[in-house]
mmCIF file of C-alpha atoms in Angstrom:
data_model
loop_
_atom_site.group_PDB
_atom_site.id
_atom_site.type_symbol
_atom_site.label_atom_id
_atom_site.label_comp_id
_atom_site.label_asym_id
_atom_site.label_seq_id
_atom_site.Cartn_x
_atom_site.Cartn_y
_atom_site.Cartn_z
ATOM 1 C CA GLY A 30 98.343 111.004 84.143
ATOM 2 C CA ALA A 31 101.289 108.937 85.277
ATOM 3 C CA VAL A 32 102.618 106.581 82.625
ATOM 4 C CA VAL A 33 104.578 103.395 83.059
ATOM 5 C CA SER A 34 106.172 101.665 80.110
ATOM 6 C CA GLN A 35 107.530 98.157 79.700
ATOM 7 C CA HIS A 36 109.967 96.830 77.179
ATOM 8 C CA PRO A 37 109.759 94.551 75.358
ATOM 9 C CA SER A 38 106.034 94.020 74.984
ATOM 10 C CA ARG A 39 106.538 90.509 73.708
ATOM 11 C CA VAL A 40 109.501 88.155 73.713
ATOM 12 C CA ILE A 41 110.021 84.619 72.506
ATOM 13 C CA CYS A 42 113.166 82.826 73.571
ATOM 14 C CA LYS A 43 114.707 79.393 73.696
ATOM 15 C CA SER A 44 114.832 77.377 76.875
ATOM 16 C CA GLY A 45 117.952 78.142 78.897
ATOM 17 C CA THR A 46 118.365 81.743 77.838
ATOM 18 C CA SER A 47 117.939 84.769 80.089
ATOM 19 C CA VAL A 48 115.456 87.513 79.369
ATOM 20 C CA LYS A 49 115.493 91.055 80.716
ATOM 21 C CA ILE A 50 112.322 93.106 81.034
ATOM 22 C CA GLU A 51 112.440 96.847 81.695
ATOM 23 C CA CYS A 52 109.882 98.883 83.588
ATOM 24 C CA ARG A 53 110.056 102.679 83.420
ATOM 25 C CA SER A 54 108.070 105.439 85.055
ATOM 26 C CA LEU A 55 107.953 108.111 82.383
ATOM 27 C CA ASP A 56 106.757 111.231 84.154
ATOM 28 C CA PHE A 57 107.255 110.597 87.840
ATOM 29 C CA GLN A 58 109.822 109.193 90.184
ATOM 30 C CA ALA A 59 109.188 105.846 91.754
ATOM 31 C CA THR A 60 111.310 104.618 94.631
ATOM 32 C CA THR A 61 109.107 101.557 94.750
ATOM 33 C CA MET A 62 108.057 99.334 91.872
ATOM 34 C CA PHE A 63 106.315 95.994 91.883
ATOM 35 C CA TRP A 64 106.533 92.963 89.626
ATOM 36 C CA TYR A 65 103.604 90.669 88.969
ATOM 37 C CA ARG A 66 103.117 87.501 86.966
ATOM 38 C CA GLN A 67 99.855 86.457 85.376
ATOM 39 C CA PHE A 68 99.122 83.052 83.867
ATOM 40 C CA PRO A 69 96.335 82.716 81.293
ATOM 41 C CA LYS A 70 92.871 83.294 82.708
ATOM 42 C CA GLN A 71 94.297 83.793 86.184
ATOM 43 C CA SER A 72 94.836 86.762 88.424
ATOM 44 C CA LEU A 73 97.991 88.764 88.986
ATOM 45 C CA MET A 74 100.398 87.301 91.481
ATOM 46 C CA LEU A 75 102.801 89.668 93.197
ATOM 47 C CA MET A 76 106.351 88.435 92.745
ATOM 48 C CA ALA A 77 108.449 91.093 94.414
ATOM 49 C CA THR A 78 108.712 94.654 95.622
ATOM 50 C CA SER A 79 111.571 96.560 94.039
ATOM 51 C CA ASN A 80 113.156 99.415 95.969
ATOM 52 C CA GLU A 81 115.542 101.901 94.420
ATOM 53 C CA GLY A 82 119.044 101.445 95.733
ATOM 54 C CA SER A 83 118.340 98.347 97.795
ATOM 55 C CA LYS A 84 117.572 94.683 97.418
ATOM 56 C CA ALA A 85 114.157 93.592 96.266
ATOM 57 C CA THR A 86 111.738 91.906 98.638
ATOM 58 C CA TYR A 87 110.411 88.668 97.199
ATOM 59 C CA GLU A 88 107.097 87.055 97.960
ATOM 60 C CA GLN A 89 107.009 83.589 99.423
ATOM 61 C CA GLY A 90 107.668 80.920 96.845
ATOM 62 C CA VAL A 91 109.377 83.221 94.328
ATOM 63 C CA GLU A 92 112.972 82.244 93.610
ATOM 64 C CA LYS A 93 115.197 85.297 93.923
ATOM 65 C CA ASP A 94 118.016 83.659 91.969
ATOM 66 C CA LYS A 95 115.607 82.858 89.165
ATOM 67 C CA PHE A 96 114.019 86.291 88.950
ATOM 68 C CA LEU A 97 116.686 88.956 89.366
ATOM 69 C CA ILE A 98 115.434 92.450 90.067
ATOM 70 C CA ASN A 99 117.516 95.594 89.791
ATOM 71 C CA HIS A 100 116.120 99.031 90.608
ATOM 72 C CA ALA A 101 119.069 101.179 89.678
ATOM 73 C CA SER A 102 117.332 104.533 89.309
ATOM 74 C CA LEU A 103 114.171 106.326 90.356
ATOM 75 C CA THR A 104 112.581 105.617 86.995
ATOM 76 C CA LEU A 105 113.817 102.160 86.030
ATOM 77 C CA SER A 106 113.462 98.655 87.393
ATOM 78 C CA THR A 107 114.475 95.526 85.518
ATOM 79 C CA LEU A 108 113.390 91.926 85.905
ATOM 80 C CA THR A 109 115.693 89.264 84.503
ATOM 81 C CA VAL A 110 114.327 85.770 84.110
ATOM 82 C CA THR A 111 117.441 83.630 84.263
ATOM 83 C CA SER A 112 117.746 80.310 82.445
ATOM 84 C CA ALA A 113 114.158 80.530 81.331
ATOM 85 C CA HIS A 114 112.101 77.373 80.896
ATOM 86 C CA PRO A 115 108.690 76.808 79.302
ATOM 87 C CA GLU A 116 106.988 76.969 82.695
ATOM 88 C CA ASP A 117 108.227 80.576 82.999
ATOM 89 C CA SER A 118 106.076 81.525 80.038
ATOM 90 C CA SER A 119 103.675 84.106 81.378
ATOM 91 C CA PHE A 120 102.514 87.721 81.245
ATOM 92 C CA TYR A 121 104.777 89.876 83.406
ATOM 93 C CA ILE A 122 103.414 93.217 84.586
ATOM 94 C CA CYS A 123 105.149 95.919 86.542
ATOM 95 C CA SER A 124 103.712 98.807 88.485
ATOM 96 C CA ALA A 125 105.240 101.931 89.929
ATOM 97 C CA ARG A 126 104.131 103.725 93.020
ATOM 98 C CA ASP A 127 103.807 107.476 92.804
ATOM 99 C CA GLU A 128 104.694 108.668 96.263
ATOM 100 C CA GLY A 129 103.353 112.059 95.380
ATOM 101 C CA GLN A 130 99.857 110.649 95.605
ATOM 102 C CA SER A 131 98.402 110.647 99.077
ATOM 103 C CA TYR A 132 96.874 107.226 98.701
ATOM 104 C CA ASN A 133 99.896 105.631 97.107
ATOM 105 C CA GLU A 134 98.249 104.719 93.852
ATOM 106 C CA GLN A 135 100.154 102.296 91.667
ATOM 107 C CA PHE A 136 100.361 102.776 87.930
ATOM 108 C CA PHE A 137 100.671 99.671 85.809
ATOM 109 C CA GLY A 138 102.723 99.015 82.728
ATOM 110 C CA PRO A 139 101.176 97.373 79.664
ATOM 111 C CA GLY A 140 102.823 94.029 80.400
ATOM 112 C CA THR A 141 105.378 91.783 78.709
ATOM 113 C CA ARG A 142 104.348 88.456 77.286
ATOM 114 C CA LEU A 143 107.153 85.922 77.612
ATOM 115 C CA THR A 144 107.065 82.692 75.651
ATOM 116 C CA VAL A 145 109.810 80.176 76.289
ATOM 117 C CA LEU A 146 110.133 77.461 73.671
ATOM 118 C CA SER B 29 99.851 84.989 97.265
ATOM 119 C CA GLN B 30 96.288 85.930 96.494
ATOM 120 C CA GLN B 31 94.400 87.254 99.426
ATOM 121 C CA GLY B 32 90.834 87.281 98.351
ATOM 122 C CA GLU B 33 88.090 85.669 96.457
ATOM 123 C CA GLU B 34 85.842 87.196 93.876
ATOM 124 C CA ASP B 35 82.454 86.058 92.787
ATOM 125 C CA PRO B 36 81.099 85.296 90.431
ATOM 126 C CA GLN B 37 84.059 83.943 88.461
ATOM 127 C CA ALA B 38 82.158 84.685 85.283
ATOM 128 C CA LEU B 39 79.143 86.823 84.545
ATOM 129 C CA SER B 40 77.189 87.067 81.308
ATOM 130 C CA ILE B 41 74.556 89.774 80.869
ATOM 131 C CA GLN B 42 72.749 91.771 78.218
ATOM 132 C CA GLU B 43 73.509 95.383 77.385
ATOM 133 C CA GLY B 44 71.633 97.740 79.635
ATOM 134 C CA GLU B 45 71.596 95.391 82.597
ATOM 135 C CA ASN B 46 73.553 96.023 85.769
ATOM 136 C CA ALA B 47 76.557 93.906 86.707
ATOM 137 C CA THR B 48 77.558 93.265 90.306
ATOM 138 C CA MET B 49 80.848 91.714 91.317
ATOM 139 C CA ASN B 50 81.885 90.871 94.856
ATOM 140 C CA CYS B 51 85.265 90.631 96.502
ATOM 141 C CA SER B 52 86.258 89.278 99.893
ATOM 142 C CA TYR B 53 89.603 89.557 101.634
ATOM 143 C CA LYS B 54 91.265 88.256 104.757
ATOM 144 C CA THR B 55 93.459 90.831 106.475
ATOM 145 C CA SER B 56 93.340 94.507 107.415
ATOM 146 C CA ILE B 57 93.773 96.942 104.554
ATOM 147 C CA ASN B 58 94.650 100.550 103.780
ATOM 148 C CA ASN B 59 92.390 100.656 100.766
ATOM 149 C CA LEU B 60 90.728 98.492 98.154
ATOM 150 C CA GLN B 61 90.989 99.129 94.453
ATOM 151 C CA TRP B 62 89.182 97.818 91.409
ATOM 152 C CA TYR B 63 90.880 97.272 88.075
ATOM 153 C CA ARG B 64 89.764 96.278 84.632
ATOM 154 C CA GLN B 65 91.762 94.201 82.165
ATOM 155 C CA ASN B 66 90.901 93.546 78.568
ATOM 156 C CA SER B 67 92.120 90.216 77.230
ATOM 157 C CA GLY B 68 95.901 90.128 77.028
ATOM 158 C CA ARG B 69 96.285 93.762 77.969
ATOM 159 C CA GLY B 70 97.471 95.791 80.928
ATOM 160 C CA LEU B 71 95.397 96.953 83.858
ATOM 161 C CA VAL B 72 93.193 100.006 83.964
ATOM 162 C CA HIS B 73 92.573 101.543 87.376
ATOM 163 C CA LEU B 74 88.854 102.094 87.947
ATOM 164 C CA ILE B 75 88.348 103.277 91.484
ATOM 165 C CA LEU B 76 89.950 103.302 94.921
ATOM 166 C CA ILE B 77 88.053 103.230 98.193
ATOM 167 C CA ARG B 78 89.825 103.898 101.461
ATOM 168 C CA SER B 79 89.319 101.717 104.510
ATOM 169 C CA ASN B 80 87.362 104.495 106.262
ATOM 170 C CA GLU B 81 84.967 104.942 103.351
ATOM 171 C CA ARG B 82 81.819 102.910 102.781
ATOM 172 C CA GLU B 83 80.728 103.872 99.300
ATOM 173 C CA LYS B 84 82.162 105.610 96.283
ATOM 174 C CA HIS B 85 80.846 106.500 92.848
ATOM 175 C CA SER B 86 82.545 107.186 89.551
ATOM 176 C CA GLY B 87 80.347 107.543 86.494
ATOM 177 C CA ARG B 88 78.501 104.252 86.040
ATOM 178 C CA LEU B 89 80.570 102.587 88.757
ATOM 179 C CA ARG B 90 79.545 102.205 92.377
ATOM 180 C CA VAL B 91 81.835 100.572 94.903
ATOM 181 C CA THR B 92 80.957 99.635 98.452
ATOM 182 C CA LEU B 93 83.254 98.500 101.219
ATOM 183 C CA ASP B 94 82.284 96.676 104.412
ATOM 184 C CA THR B 95 85.378 96.309 106.556
ATOM 185 C CA SER B 96 83.482 94.382 109.239
ATOM 186 C CA LYS B 97 82.691 91.683 106.695
ATOM 187 C CA LYS B 98 85.947 92.205 104.796
ATOM 188 C CA SER B 99 84.090 92.509 101.538
ATOM 189 C CA SER B 100 83.544 94.916 98.676
ATOM 190 C CA SER B 101 81.268 95.077 95.682
ATOM 191 C CA LEU B 102 81.535 96.738 92.295
ATOM 192 C CA LEU B 103 78.346 97.672 90.495
ATOM 193 C CA ILE B 104 78.389 98.675 86.849
ATOM 194 C CA THR B 105 75.086 100.212 85.842
ATOM 195 C CA ALA B 106 73.587 100.249 82.358
ATOM 196 C CA SER B 107 76.301 97.981 81.019
ATOM 197 C CA ARG B 108 77.629 98.241 77.494
ATOM 198 C CA ALA B 109 79.302 95.714 75.223
ATOM 199 C CA ALA B 110 82.518 97.687 75.685
ATOM 200 C CA ASP B 111 82.447 96.812 79.404
ATOM 201 C CA THR B 112 83.335 93.227 78.474
ATOM 202 C CA ALA B 113 86.584 92.526 80.347
ATOM 203 C CA SER B 114 87.996 90.925 83.471
ATOM 204 C CA TYR B 115 87.574 92.875 86.674
ATOM 205 C CA PHE B 116 89.898 92.489 89.639
ATOM 206 C CA CYS B 117 89.792 93.803 93.151
ATOM 207 C CA ALA B 118 93.086 94.468 94.890
ATOM 208 C CA THR B 119 93.682 95.225 98.540
ATOM 209 C CA GLY B 120 96.416 97.650 99.517
ATOM 210 C CA SER B 121 98.193 97.202 102.824
ATOM 211 C CA GLY B 122 101.426 97.949 104.589
ATOM 212 C CA GLY B 123 103.763 100.867 104.274
ATOM 213 C CA TYR B 124 104.303 100.325 100.544
ATOM 214 C CA ASN B 125 100.586 99.797 99.967
ATOM 215 C CA LYS B 126 101.406 96.413 98.459
ATOM 216 C CA LEU B 127 98.528 95.198 96.299
ATOM 217 C CA ILE B 128 97.164 91.685 96.507
ATOM 218 C CA PHE B 129 94.731 90.784 93.761
ATOM 219 C CA GLY B 130 91.597 88.729 93.891
ATOM 220 C CA ALA B 131 90.880 85.977 91.408
ATOM 221 C CA GLY B 132 88.837 88.231 89.147
ATOM 222 C CA THR B 133 85.452 88.164 87.462
ATOM 223 C CA ARG B 134 85.150 87.733 83.704
ATOM 224 C CA LEU B 135 82.283 89.896 82.529
ATOM 225 C CA ALA B 136 80.682 89.414 79.130
ATOM 226 C CA VAL B 137 78.115 91.981 78.008
ATOM 227 C CA HIS B 138 76.117 90.922 74.976
ATOM 228 C CA PRO B 139 74.622 93.454 72.558
#
């Protein structure tokens, strides 16, 4: 089956630093990837849709200058949390859409737990 | 933004019992999907039902979809302790099949 990886799986950083999270589709090409954020005991909230070779589309209320998304290739999207603060601490999950599937199934990465001190 | 609601928020049952979770949504959809998440882990895709389908089965899972009521249900039969997890519905819509997740149901199955 299609596999999506994320790196790192866990990161702890100081307030004010920037953190980059990578999302890779390992055995399929994904022109579209999605980034979600999940707070403890809550659901996943879609942050943005990442399109290869173009600007990401952000959901309402998500700061595009705070969460920089770059989808530079058909297998890699990155999310950079700039000047991270404790309130950015969360579980960040990416998914990649396999356009080869007729129903556009998304495959999810294992998530990255960010803790900002 | 979250589109739908799920109920119950939490469900506690004994092994062998059936578990039913419900999901409601607000707008038109391409499909509705159910996912499972163990604590602190990634998502596992369980089943997808298209907007023109009414019922789908996969092993011990049965999903129904009522587009007139904008609701879906997930039934897990003969539950096991290993089914303990959070279950989320997600509606897919638009050209990218963007997924919007419901609030989730935390299921606890006791041996």
